[in-house]
Every structure is written in structure tokens, then in C-alpha cells.
mmCIF file of C-alpha atoms in Angstrom:
data_model
loop_
_atom_site.group_PDB
_atom_site.id
_atom_site.type_symbol
_atom_site.label_atom_id
_atom_site.label_comp_id
_atom_site.label_asym_id
_atom_site.label_seq_id
_atom_site.Cartn_x
_atom_site.Cartn_y
_atom_site.Cartn_z
ATOM 1 C CA MET A 1 70.722 89.357 82.995
ATOM 2 C CA MET A 2 72.967 92.305 83.867
ATOM 3 C CA TYR A 3 69.985 94.481 84.807
ATOM 4 C CA LYS A 4 68.507 91.742 86.992
ATOM 5 C CA LYS A 5 71.596 91.881 89.207
ATOM 6 C CA ASN A 6 71.827 95.285 90.858
ATOM 7 C CA SER A 7 75.340 94.598 92.107
ATOM 8 C CA HIS A 8 76.713 95.130 88.582
ATOM 9 C CA LEU A 9 74.958 98.502 88.331
ATOM 10 C CA ILE A 10 76.390 99.572 91.681
ATOM 11 C CA TRP A 11 79.917 98.801 90.472
ATOM 12 C CA LEU A 12 79.269 100.911 87.376
ATOM 13 C CA LEU A 13 77.546 103.832 89.114
ATOM 14 C CA GLY A 14 79.669 103.818 92.285
ATOM 15 C CA PRO A 15 82.848 105.457 90.884
ATOM 16 C CA ALA A 16 80.852 108.200 89.150
ATOM 17 C CA LEU A 17 78.900 108.858 92.356
ATOM 18 C CA ILE A 18 82.105 109.085 94.390
ATOM 19 C CA VAL A 19 83.593 111.591 91.940
ATOM 20 C CA MET A 20 80.395 113.684 92.063
ATOM 21 C CA VAL A 21 80.358 113.678 95.872
ATOM 22 C CA VAL A 22 84.064 114.538 96.236
ATOM 23 C CA PHE A 23 84.358 117.188 93.532
ATOM 24 C CA LEU A 24 80.843 118.678 93.411
ATOM 25 C CA TYR A 25 78.594 118.077 96.416
ATOM 26 C CA TYR A 26 81.228 118.241 99.159
ATOM 27 C CA PRO A 27 82.720 121.554 97.892
ATOM 28 C CA PHE A 28 79.187 122.920 97.476
ATOM 29 C CA VAL A 29 78.297 122.119 101.090
ATOM 30 C CA MET A 30 81.619 123.554 102.328
ATOM 31 C CA ASN A 31 80.940 126.684 100.285
ATOM 32 C CA ILE A 32 77.631 127.157 102.111
ATOM 33 C CA ILE A 33 79.394 126.695 105.460
ATOM 34 C CA ASN A 34 82.133 129.191 104.513
ATOM 35 C CA SER A 35 79.502 131.804 103.682
ATOM 36 C CA LEU A 36 78.291 131.625 107.309
ATOM 37 C CA TYR A 37 81.738 132.180 108.866
ATOM 38 C CA ASP A 38 84.363 134.931 108.803
ATOM 39 C CA VAL A 39 87.068 133.460 106.546
ATOM 40 C CA ASN A 40 89.749 135.964 105.530
ATOM 41 C CA GLY A 41 92.284 134.275 103.264
ATOM 42 C CA LEU A 42 92.612 131.051 101.347
ATOM 43 C CA GLY A 43 93.052 128.119 103.708
ATOM 44 C CA ALA A 44 92.151 130.183 106.762
ATOM 45 C CA SER A 45 90.246 128.461 109.543
ATOM 46 C CA ARG A 46 86.579 129.103 110.330
ATOM 47 C CA GLU A 47 86.446 130.554 113.844
ATOM 48 C CA ILE A 48 83.858 133.349 113.998
ATOM 49 C CA PHE A 49 80.274 132.476 113.103
ATOM 50 C CA ILE A 50 78.573 135.449 111.417
ATOM 51 C CA GLY A 51 75.376 133.774 110.226
ATOM 52 C CA PHE A 52 73.638 135.557 107.351
ATOM 53 C CA GLU A 53 75.687 138.757 107.628
ATOM 54 C CA ASN A 54 77.238 138.260 104.170
ATOM 55 C CA TYR A 55 73.812 137.945 102.580
ATOM 56 C CA ARG A 56 72.666 141.161 104.273
ATOM 57 C CA LYS A 57 75.745 142.880 102.830
ATOM 58 C CA LEU A 58 74.925 141.505 99.381
ATOM 59 C CA ALA A 59 71.471 143.083 99.508
ATOM 60 C CA ALA A 60 73.089 146.517 99.920
ATOM 61 C CA ASP A 61 76.146 145.942 97.695
ATOM 62 C CA LYS A 62 76.066 148.267 94.665
ATOM 63 C CA GLU A 63 78.731 146.262 92.845
ATOM 64 C CA MET A 64 76.687 143.111 93.337
ATOM 65 C CA PHE A 65 73.647 144.915 91.944
ATOM 66 C CA THR A 66 75.686 146.003 88.908
ATOM 67 C CA SER A 67 77.009 142.482 88.338
ATOM 68 C CA VAL A 68 73.477 141.033 88.565
ATOM 69 C CA LYS A 69 72.215 143.662 86.110
ATOM 70 C CA ASN A 70 75.060 142.949 83.663
ATOM 71 C CA THR A 71 74.454 139.208 83.996
ATOM 72 C CA GLY A 72 70.753 139.761 83.294
ATOM 73 C CA ILE A 73 71.603 141.720 80.141
ATOM 74 C CA MET A 74 73.982 138.936 79.139
ATOM 75 C CA MET A 75 71.240 136.362 79.779
ATOM 76 C CA VAL A 76 68.803 138.154 77.469
ATOM 77 C CA CYS A 77 71.443 138.583 74.760
ATOM 78 C CA THR A 78 72.484 134.931 74.857
ATOM 79 C CA VAL A 79 68.887 133.727 74.563
ATOM 80 C CA VAL A 80 67.886 136.205 71.851
ATOM 81 C CA PHE A 81 71.061 136.305 69.775
ATOM 82 C CA GLN A 82 72.943 133.058 70.424
ATOM 83 C CA VAL A 83 69.887 130.828 70.168
ATOM 84 C CA GLY A 84 68.214 133.135 67.626
ATOM 85 C CA ILE A 85 71.226 133.240 65.311
ATOM 86 C CA GLY A 86 71.736 129.500 65.750
ATOM 87 C CA LEU A 87 68.104 128.895 64.750
ATOM 88 C CA ALA A 88 68.353 131.185 61.716
ATOM 89 C CA LEU A 89 71.599 129.554 60.548
ATOM 90 C CA ALA A 90 70.175 126.059 61.041
ATOM 91 C CA VAL A 91 67.074 126.834 58.960
ATOM 92 C CA CYS A 92 69.178 128.427 56.203
ATOM 93 C CA VAL A 93 71.708 125.587 56.063
ATOM 94 C CA ASP A 94 68.890 123.023 56.025
ATOM 95 C CA ALA A 95 67.573 124.695 52.862
ATOM 96 C CA VAL A 96 70.978 124.385 51.157
ATOM 97 C CA ARG A 97 71.306 121.349 48.921
ATOM 98 C CA ARG A 98 75.104 121.128 48.843
ATOM 99 C CA GLY A 99 77.853 122.007 51.290
ATOM 100 C CA LYS A 100 75.980 121.390 54.538
ATOM 101 C CA GLU A 101 79.002 119.746 56.152
ATOM 102 C CA PHE A 102 81.145 122.734 55.181
ATOM 103 C CA PHE A 103 78.783 125.191 56.842
ATOM 104 C CA LYS A 104 78.495 122.991 59.940
ATOM 105 C CA THR A 105 82.282 122.989 60.312
ATOM 106 C CA VAL A 106 82.664 126.734 59.702
ATOM 107 C CA PHE A 107 79.906 127.810 62.077
ATOM 108 C CA PHE A 108 80.955 125.400 64.835
ATOM 109 C CA PHE A 109 84.659 126.306 64.627
ATOM 110 C CA PRO A 110 84.620 129.283 67.107
ATOM 111 C CA ILE A 111 83.514 127.004 69.957
ATOM 112 C CA VAL A 112 86.773 125.004 69.768
ATOM 113 C CA ILE A 113 88.916 128.138 70.173
ATOM 114 C CA SER A 114 90.076 128.973 73.692
ATOM 115 C CA ALA A 115 88.059 131.758 75.312
ATOM 116 C CA THR A 116 91.292 133.478 76.297
ATOM 117 C CA ALA A 117 92.478 133.418 72.682
ATOM 118 C CA ILE A 118 89.149 134.877 71.524
ATOM 119 C CA GLY A 119 89.429 137.600 74.153
ATOM 120 C CA LEU A 120 92.931 138.539 73.007
ATOM 121 C CA LEU A 121 91.778 138.491 69.378
ATOM 122 C CA PHE A 122 88.902 140.887 70.052
ATOM 123 C CA ASN A 123 91.179 143.111 72.097
ATOM 124 C CA LEU A 124 93.196 143.550 68.910
ATOM 125 C CA PHE A 125 89.988 144.427 67.062
ATOM 126 C CA TYR A 126 89.109 147.016 69.724
ATOM 127 C CA ALA A 127 92.552 148.636 69.880
ATOM 128 C CA TYR A 128 92.336 152.408 69.481
ATOM 129 C CA TYR A 129 95.539 152.596 67.439
ATOM 130 C CA GLY A 130 95.690 150.077 64.601
ATOM 131 C CA GLY A 131 92.646 148.062 65.660
ATOM 132 C CA MET A 132 90.580 146.535 62.862
ATOM 133 C CA PHE A 133 87.380 148.373 63.798
ATOM 134 C CA ASN A 134 89.090 151.761 63.838
ATOM 135 C CA GLN A 135 90.924 150.972 60.606
ATOM 136 C CA ILE A 136 87.523 150.435 58.979
ATOM 137 C CA LEU A 137 86.289 153.760 60.391
ATOM 138 C CA THR A 138 89.414 155.521 59.156
ATOM 139 C CA ALA A 139 88.897 154.066 55.672
ATOM 140 C CA LEU A 140 85.360 155.505 55.767
ATOM 141 C CA ASN A 141 86.733 158.920 56.851
ATOM 142 C CA LYS A 142 85.254 158.523 60.324
ATOM 143 C CA ALA A 143 86.929 159.389 63.619
ATOM 144 C CA PRO A 144 88.283 156.416 65.625
ATOM 145 C CA ILE A 145 86.302 155.255 68.651
ATOM 146 C CA ASN A 146 87.402 154.036 72.055
ATOM 147 C CA TRP A 147 85.548 150.731 71.820
ATOM 148 C CA LYS A 148 86.297 149.857 75.437
ATOM 149 C CA SER A 149 84.960 153.084 76.907
ATOM 150 C CA ASP A 150 82.561 152.992 79.849
ATOM 151 C CA SER A 151 79.508 153.271 77.587
ATOM 152 C CA LEU A 152 80.601 150.553 75.128
ATOM 153 C CA ALA A 153 82.602 148.142 77.304
ATOM 154 C CA LEU A 154 79.643 145.906 78.216
ATOM 155 C CA LEU A 155 78.577 145.608 74.574
ATOM 156 C CA MET A 156 82.143 144.802 73.527
ATOM 157 C CA ILE A 157 82.204 141.936 76.037
ATOM 158 C CA ILE A 158 78.830 140.571 74.937
ATOM 159 C CA LEU A 159 79.735 140.618 71.214
ATOM 160 C CA PRO A 160 82.483 137.934 71.239
ATOM 161 C CA ILE A 161 80.520 135.764 73.688
ATOM 162 C CA VAL A 162 77.519 135.734 71.340
ATOM 163 C CA TRP A 163 79.779 135.121 68.331
ATOM 164 C CA SER A 164 81.683 132.241 69.914
ATOM 165 C CA TYR A 165 78.638 130.222 71.052
ATOM 166 C CA ALA A 166 76.091 130.856 68.273
ATOM 167 C CA GLY A 167 77.630 127.984 66.285
ATOM 168 C CA PHE A 168 77.153 125.605 69.209
ATOM 169 C CA TYR A 169 73.405 126.203 69.259
ATOM 170 C CA PHE A 170 73.357 126.054 65.466
ATOM 171 C CA VAL A 171 74.650 122.467 65.597
ATOM 172 C CA LEU A 172 72.096 121.457 68.244
ATOM 173 C CA ILE A 173 69.168 122.959 66.345
ATOM 174 C CA PHE A 174 70.376 121.690 62.963
ATOM 175 C CA THR A 175 70.593 118.183 64.427
ATOM 176 C CA GLY A 176 67.028 118.597 65.672
ATOM 177 C CA ILE A 177 65.861 119.611 62.194
ATOM 178 C CA SER A 178 67.693 116.641 60.662
ATOM 179 C CA ASN A 179 65.843 114.285 63.041
ATOM 180 C CA ILE A 180 62.415 115.464 61.838
ATOM 181 C CA PRO A 181 61.033 112.748 59.506
ATOM 182 C CA SER A 182 61.161 113.792 55.855
ATOM 183 C CA ASP A 183 57.628 112.450 55.356
ATOM 184 C CA ILE A 184 56.279 115.355 57.401
ATOM 185 C CA PHE A 185 57.982 117.920 55.160
ATOM 186 C CA GLU A 186 56.827 116.113 52.037
ATOM 187 C CA SER A 187 53.222 116.118 53.245
ATOM 188 C CA ALA A 188 53.494 119.780 54.145
ATOM 189 C CA LEU A 189 54.880 120.543 50.691
ATOM 190 C CA LEU A 190 51.858 118.907 49.071
ATOM 191 C CA ASP A 191 49.605 121.087 51.246
ATOM 192 C CA GLY A 192 51.445 124.205 50.113
ATOM 193 C CA ALA A 193 53.469 124.799 53.291
ATOM 194 C CA VAL A 194 56.689 126.313 51.952
ATOM 195 C CA GLY A 195 59.012 129.048 53.129
ATOM 196 C CA TRP A 196 57.709 130.890 56.178
ATOM 197 C CA LYS A 197 54.643 128.634 56.515
ATOM 198 C CA LYS A 198 56.876 125.566 56.606
ATOM 199 C CA PHE A 199 58.957 127.082 59.406
ATOM 200 C CA ARG A 200 55.991 128.414 61.394
ATOM 201 C CA TYR A 201 53.707 125.392 61.261
ATOM 202 C CA ILE A 202 56.130 122.463 60.887
ATOM 203 C CA THR A 203 59.750 123.173 61.791
ATOM 204 C CA PHE A 204 59.390 125.446 64.829
ATOM 205 C CA PRO A 205 56.664 123.433 66.657
ATOM 206 C CA LEU A 206 58.677 120.229 66.255
ATOM 207 C CA LEU A 207 61.814 121.972 67.527
ATOM 208 C CA LYS A 208 60.331 123.317 70.772
ATOM 209 C CA GLY A 209 62.033 120.637 72.864
ATOM 210 C CA VAL A 210 65.441 121.338 71.284
ATOM 211 C CA ILE A 211 64.990 125.110 71.536
ATOM 212 C CA GLY A 212 63.986 124.705 75.187
ATOM 213 C CA THR A 213 67.224 122.824 75.847
ATOM 214 C CA CYS A 214 69.205 125.541 74.051
ATOM 215 C CA VAL A 215 67.515 128.283 76.084
ATOM 216 C CA THR A 216 68.288 126.446 79.338
ATOM 217 C CA LEU A 217 71.940 126.035 78.335
ATOM 218 C CA ALA A 218 72.155 129.694 77.286
ATOM 219 C CA VAL A 219 70.652 130.910 80.562
ATOM 220 C CA THR A 220 72.902 128.780 82.768
ATOM 221 C CA GLY A 221 75.916 129.582 80.579
ATOM 222 C CA SER A 222 75.374 133.328 81.003
ATOM 223 C CA LEU A 223 75.622 132.903 84.781
ATOM 224 C CA LYS A 224 79.063 131.290 84.378
ATOM 225 C CA VAL A 225 80.576 133.994 82.162
ATOM 226 C CA PHE A 226 84.103 134.650 83.361
ATOM 227 C CA ASP A 227 87.106 134.022 81.107
ATOM 228 C CA LEU A 228 86.147 136.139 78.090
ATOM 229 C CA ALA A 229 84.825 138.949 80.276
ATOM 230 C CA TRP A 230 87.959 138.911 82.442
ATOM 231 C CA VAL A 231 90.280 139.143 79.427
ATOM 232 C CA ILE A 232 88.348 141.857 77.581
ATOM 233 C CA ALA A 233 87.123 143.991 80.517
ATOM 234 C CA PRO A 234 88.962 147.331 80.535
ATOM 235 C CA ARG A 235 91.032 147.766 83.676
ATOM 236 C CA GLY A 236 90.540 151.542 83.556
ATOM 237 C CA ALA A 237 86.757 151.293 83.837
ATOM 238 C CA PRO A 238 85.047 152.336 87.071
ATOM 239 C CA LYS A 239 85.229 149.519 89.586
ATOM 240 C CA GLY A 240 82.496 146.992 88.975
ATOM 241 C CA SER A 241 80.952 148.647 85.896
ATOM 242 C CA THR A 242 81.839 145.678 83.675
ATOM 243 C CA HIS A 243 81.513 142.997 86.341
ATOM 244 C CA PHE A 244 79.412 139.910 85.848
ATOM 245 C CA MET A 245 78.529 137.665 88.756
ATOM 246 C CA GLY A 246 81.337 135.264 87.860
ATOM 247 C CA THR A 247 84.030 137.946 87.604
ATOM 248 C CA TYR A 248 82.853 139.666 90.791
ATOM 249 C CA MET A 249 82.975 136.371 92.666
ATOM 250 C CA TYR A 250 86.500 135.667 91.358
ATOM 251 C CA GLU A 251 87.798 139.120 92.261
ATOM 252 C CA THR A 252 86.284 138.940 95.738
ATOM 253 C CA THR A 253 87.539 135.420 96.456
ATOM 254 C CA PHE A 254 90.984 135.188 94.852
ATOM 255 C CA ILE A 255 92.187 138.789 94.599
ATOM 256 C CA GLU A 256 90.702 140.380 97.705
ATOM 257 C CA GLU A 257 90.766 136.962 99.487
ATOM 258 C CA ASN A 258 87.419 137.631 101.112
ATOM 259 C CA ILE A 259 86.503 133.948 101.066
ATOM 260 C CA ASP A 260 83.235 134.029 102.982
ATOM 261 C CA TYR A 261 81.793 136.883 100.923
ATOM 262 C CA GLY A 262 82.837 135.171 97.677
ATOM 263 C CA ALA A 263 81.180 131.966 98.891
ATOM 264 C CA SER A 264 77.909 133.805 99.429
ATOM 265 C CA ILE A 265 78.096 135.223 95.879
ATOM 266 C CA ALA A 266 78.706 131.709 94.531
ATOM 267 C CA LEU A 267 75.625 130.396 96.344
ATOM 268 C CA ILE A 268 73.488 133.219 94.914
ATOM 269 C CA ILE A 269 74.713 132.289 91.423
ATOM 270 C CA VAL A 270 73.653 128.675 91.963
ATOM 271 C CA ILE A 271 70.221 129.667 93.291
ATOM 272 C CA ILE A 272 69.550 132.062 90.399
ATOM 273 C CA GLY A 273 70.710 129.417 87.900
ATOM 274 C CA VAL A 274 68.387 126.759 89.322
ATOM 275 C CA VAL A 275 65.379 129.093 89.469
ATOM 276 C CA VAL A 276 65.805 130.573 85.989
ATOM 277 C CA SER A 277 66.523 127.209 84.351
ATOM 278 C CA GLN A 278 63.390 125.736 85.951
ATOM 279 C CA ILE A 279 61.323 128.627 84.621
ATOM 280 C CA ALA A 280 62.761 128.128 81.136
ATOM 281 C CA ASN A 281 62.010 124.384 81.286
ATOM 282 C CA ARG A 282 58.405 125.017 82.302
ATOM 283 C CA LEU A 283 57.863 127.555 79.527
ATOM 284 C CA PHE A 284 58.878 125.040 76.868
ATOM 285 C CA ARG A 285 57.564 121.832 78.394
ATOM 286 C CA ASP A 286 54.189 122.680 79.929
ATOM 287 C CA LYS A 287 52.422 122.804 76.562
ATOM 288 C CA GLU A 288 53.942 119.495 75.486
ATOM 289 C CA MET A 289 52.877 117.843 78.778
ATOM 290 C CA LYS A 290 49.327 119.235 78.449
ATOM 291 C CA ASN A 291 49.066 117.971 74.885
ATOM 292 C CA GLY A 292 50.306 114.554 75.998
ATOM 293 C CA ASN A 293 47.778 114.417 78.868
ATOM 294 C CA SER A 294 44.907 115.453 76.605
ATOM 295 C CA ARG A 295 45.715 112.609 74.282
#
């Protein structure tokens, strides 16, 4: 009876829609408008219309190019290592007979730690004097390394990000494996599908939908990298060499107070996120849709 009366659904959906409009869609539209005006300073009025001038500057901005390149590297690393490690851990834990809940808790634990706390923790690991990594090198009679040098800084930012989110994808994929009917595995076992064959012909094909979701989340998450990168990034590095799109947008908007230019960077981030996520969805869903249509 509730679904026959649309008025009840409107009362339920109305508040959520209002919140979405006020805190998501309205700021997004205002952000687009700000990118078309000269706005110097937070709260400054929009007086001079400059059109697409900011976007022309972005096309020639070397720091923007560097931030896009770093974000692209981060995107590849999150898909390959975060989702890849999560898949490997899920398959291994699924094969364990006892202690599955223990492993689920241990592997998921990093995701509940504040990103700022993780950044400070890894800064202690990277410290030149007394840092854990250099202590290990010293114990092996090796010379200490400046882990946050220009050549290693990007890798040192990517490492904790991959470590902190691999457990999140592990839980998603492990849940997907747990939802596969046991009858399928039992039938496969009778046919001799064990080990690698079991994973290749049974587990992985039935997990394509879950893995596609994980890839989409990893891709969009890499575009929003900010807090960990901002805490770990060495301040002595050449300007922009360790920037991601999120950190470059923040520095431009809130430190330099170049609001209109920061708004244009934010819009580019949204566009890239939508395009890349749609590509990832098509890669993992086209085959399933074709199989469904053929049936």
C-alpha cells in the first residue's frame, strides 16, 4: 500500500534530495560559474567575466601537467596493487579453514586509521636519522637513504596509500567470494578444477562484477588523493613535483587564494573522474550484458 501512494515516497526522498541539492549540486554549479570569472580571494565577488581563460591557462600549465601525470601513476598503482593485493589476499584467506575472521579484521584495520595519522607514521619510517627504514639499512651495513628525495618522493607517497586501502578491497572481494554458491565449487572439484584452475575458470569469472566495482572505486579514489599526500609530501621538493590534482587544487584555492583557477582544476577533476569511471564500467560490464542478451 505504501508504494501505491507516491506521496509517502516523496516525504522519504524529499529530505535526501534537498541535502543533495544544497551541499552537492548547488556548490558544483557555483564552482563552474566561479571558473568563468576573475575571483581573487575567498568570499570575493564575481565582477570580471573571463570566459574560458582559466582553461586555456591549464592547457599550458606545467604544474597541472605534472599533477595529472602523478595522478595517472597513482591511478595505475591503485588499480594494480590495491585491487590486485586485495584479490590475492581474498583468495588466500578463502582457502584458510580457520581464522578467517581474524585475517579480515587485521587486513581491514588500516582503513579505520586516520589518513593524517598514517602520514605521520610513515614520515617516521622515512626519517633520515632514526627512521625505521634507515635503521634496517644500517643493520645490513648499508648507507642510509633520503627516502623523501626528489626521485623517491612520489613512490613514498604511493606506498602508504596502497597499504591503507588494500584491506578495503580485500573485504569487498572476499565478500564476493563468500556469496558464490558452494555447489559451484563442489562441482568444479569433482571435475578436477583445483588451485589455479579453480581461480581462473570459477572464482575470477564470477567476481568480474565485484572487481569492476573495486576498479571504479580505485580510479575515482585516486583522483581525490589529498590528505596523505599533503602530510607526506616533502616541502623541500621542487614546486609541484609531488603534486596530485587534489593537492594542486587545494594549494591554488586556499593558499594562493586563486579561487577561479582552483575552480577550473576542480571541474577538470570531476570530468576526468566521470570519463575514466565510465570506461572502467564498460570494460567490466559489456561482456556480461552481451552474454545476457545472447541468452
